[in-house]
Amino acid sequence: PFPRVNPALHRACRVVQAGWVKHDHFDDLDADSKAAAKPNGVFFLNQVISVLQAGGGEYLRANFPSMFSGELPVKLPSWPGCAELGENLRELGAKLIRTQAPSTKLIAASPRIYVNAPGSVIAEAWYVGTPVIHAGEAGCPDRPLTPFRPFQGMPRFNFDLLLNAIADHVKSPP
């Protein structure tokens, strides 16, 4: 769907359209994570540094109460500071999905996802056809960011094509 994501990339290397690497094995998400995501979706916490600087869990509880309803599990990225933030969120009543759960698989298993700020999960959700809702901060209404996009099968990644391209490159660099 994105034939020229980086139009200047061909100047640095040979570009081979192999597909989207994060598609691999959407169907092998662990049962607990899939069950948590299925009913209402997942709240993906983005811009963690800004959240921590604003007050961490207390800031989130005051501004994004849906995270603490018990009906919307929260997914934190695997970044410095997130382990402590995760403990704080649990203490405040948030239901967390394990940090190691693959985001793209969670997105694919969700009827919709929620975000507090821009992040890569928005692009991933668009790519698999999952609607994204920007959670309203401090009583502001939620608003859709990306519409549902019906998808004809999951995107695929051609590993053989990639490996052959790498082998060709090693044999005869540009």
Coordinates of C-alpha atoms in Angstrom, one line a residue, residues 32-148:
D32 CA -4.7 -14.0 27.9
S33 CA -3.7 -11.0 25.8
K34 CA -6.1 -11.9 23.1
A35 CA -9.0 -12.3 25.6
A36 CA -8.1 -8.9 27.2
A37 CA -8.1 -7.1 23.9
K38 CA -11.1 -8.7 22.3
P39 CA -14.1 -7.1 24.1
N40 CA -13.3 -3.3 24.1
G41 CA -9.8 -2.9 22.6
V42 CA -6.6 -1.7 24.2
F43 CA -5.3 1.6 25.5
F44 CA -1.8 2.1 24.1
L45 CA 0.1 4.6 26.2
N46 CA 2.2 6.8 24.0
Q47 CA 4.7 9.7 24.7
V48 CA 5.7 8.0 28.0
I49 CA 8.4 10.6 28.9
S50 CA 5.8 13.4 28.7
V51 CA 3.4 11.3 30.8
L52 CA 6.1 10.7 33.5
Q53 CA 7.0 14.4 33.5
A54 CA 3.4 15.3 33.9
G55 CA 3.0 13.1 37.0
G56 CA 2.9 9.5 35.9
G57 CA 0.0 7.4 37.2
E58 CA -1.7 10.3 39.0
Y59 CA -1.7 12.4 35.9
L60 CA -3.2 9.5 33.9
R61 CA -5.9 8.8 36.5
A62 CA -6.9 12.5 36.5
N63 CA -6.9 12.8 32.8
F64 CA -7.7 9.4 31.3
P65 CA -10.1 7.7 33.7
S66 CA -11.1 5.1 31.1
M67 CA -7.7 3.5 31.8
F68 CA -8.9 2.6 35.3
S69 CA -12.4 1.3 34.5
G70 CA -11.2 -2.3 34.4
E71 CA -12.8 -2.7 31.0
L72 CA -9.9 -1.3 28.9
P73 CA -6.5 -2.9 29.4
V74 CA -3.4 -0.7 29.1
K75 CA -0.3 -1.6 27.0
L76 CA 2.9 0.2 27.9
P77 CA 5.9 0.2 25.7
S78 CA 9.1 -1.5 26.8
W79 CA 11.0 1.7 27.6
P80 CA 13.0 2.9 30.6
G81 CA 10.6 4.1 33.3
C82 CA 7.7 1.9 32.2
A83 CA 8.2 -0.9 34.7
E84 CA 7.8 1.6 37.6
L85 CA 4.9 3.3 35.8
G86 CA 3.2 0.0 35.2
E87 CA 3.4 -0.9 38.9
N88 CA 2.0 2.5 39.8
L89 CA -0.9 2.0 37.3
R90 CA -1.6 -1.4 38.8
E91 CA -1.7 0.1 42.3
L92 CA -4.2 2.7 41.0
G93 CA -6.4 0.0 39.6
A94 CA -5.4 -0.2 35.9
K95 CA -5.5 -3.6 34.2
L96 CA -2.2 -4.0 32.3
I97 CA -1.3 -6.3 29.4
R98 CA 2.2 -7.6 29.7
T99 CA 4.8 -5.3 28.1
Q100 CA 6.3 -8.1 26.0
A101 CA 3.0 -8.7 24.2
P102 CA 3.5 -7.7 20.5
S103 CA 1.7 -4.4 19.8
T104 CA 0.7 -5.3 16.3
K105 CA -0.8 -8.6 17.3
L106 CA -2.8 -6.8 20.0
I107 CA -4.0 -4.2 17.5
A108 CA -5.1 -6.9 15.1
A109 CA -7.0 -8.7 17.9
S110 CA -8.7 -5.5 19.0
P111 CA -12.0 -4.1 17.7
R112 CA -10.5 -0.6 18.2
I113 CA -7.5 0.9 20.1
Y114 CA -7.2 4.0 22.2
V115 CA -4.2 6.3 22.4
N116 CA -3.4 9.3 24.5
A117 CA -1.0 10.9 22.0
P118 CA 0.7 10.2 18.6
G119 CA 2.7 7.1 18.3
S120 CA 3.6 4.3 15.9
V121 CA 0.6 2.2 16.9
I122 CA -1.6 4.6 14.9
A123 CA 0.1 3.6 11.7
E124 CA 0.1 -0.1 12.6
A125 CA -3.6 0.1 13.3
W126 CA -4.3 1.8 10.0
Y127 CA -2.4 -0.9 8.2
V128 CA -4.4 -3.8 9.7
G129 CA -7.7 -1.9 9.6
T130 CA -8.3 -1.3 13.3
P131 CA -9.9 2.0 14.2
V132 CA -8.0 4.3 16.5
I133 CA -9.6 6.6 19.1
H134 CA -7.8 9.5 20.6
A135 CA -8.9 9.3 24.2
G136 CA -10.3 12.6 25.4
E137 CA -8.1 14.2 28.1
A138 CA -9.7 15.6 31.3
G139 CA -13.3 15.2 30.3
C140 CA -12.9 16.1 26.6
P141 CA -14.7 13.8 24.2
D142 CA -12.9 10.9 22.6
R143 CA -12.4 11.4 18.8
P144 CA -11.7 8.9 16.0
L145 CA -8.2 9.3 14.4
T146 CA -8.4 6.7 11.7
P147 CA -11.5 5.2 10.3
F148 CA -12.1 1.5 10.0

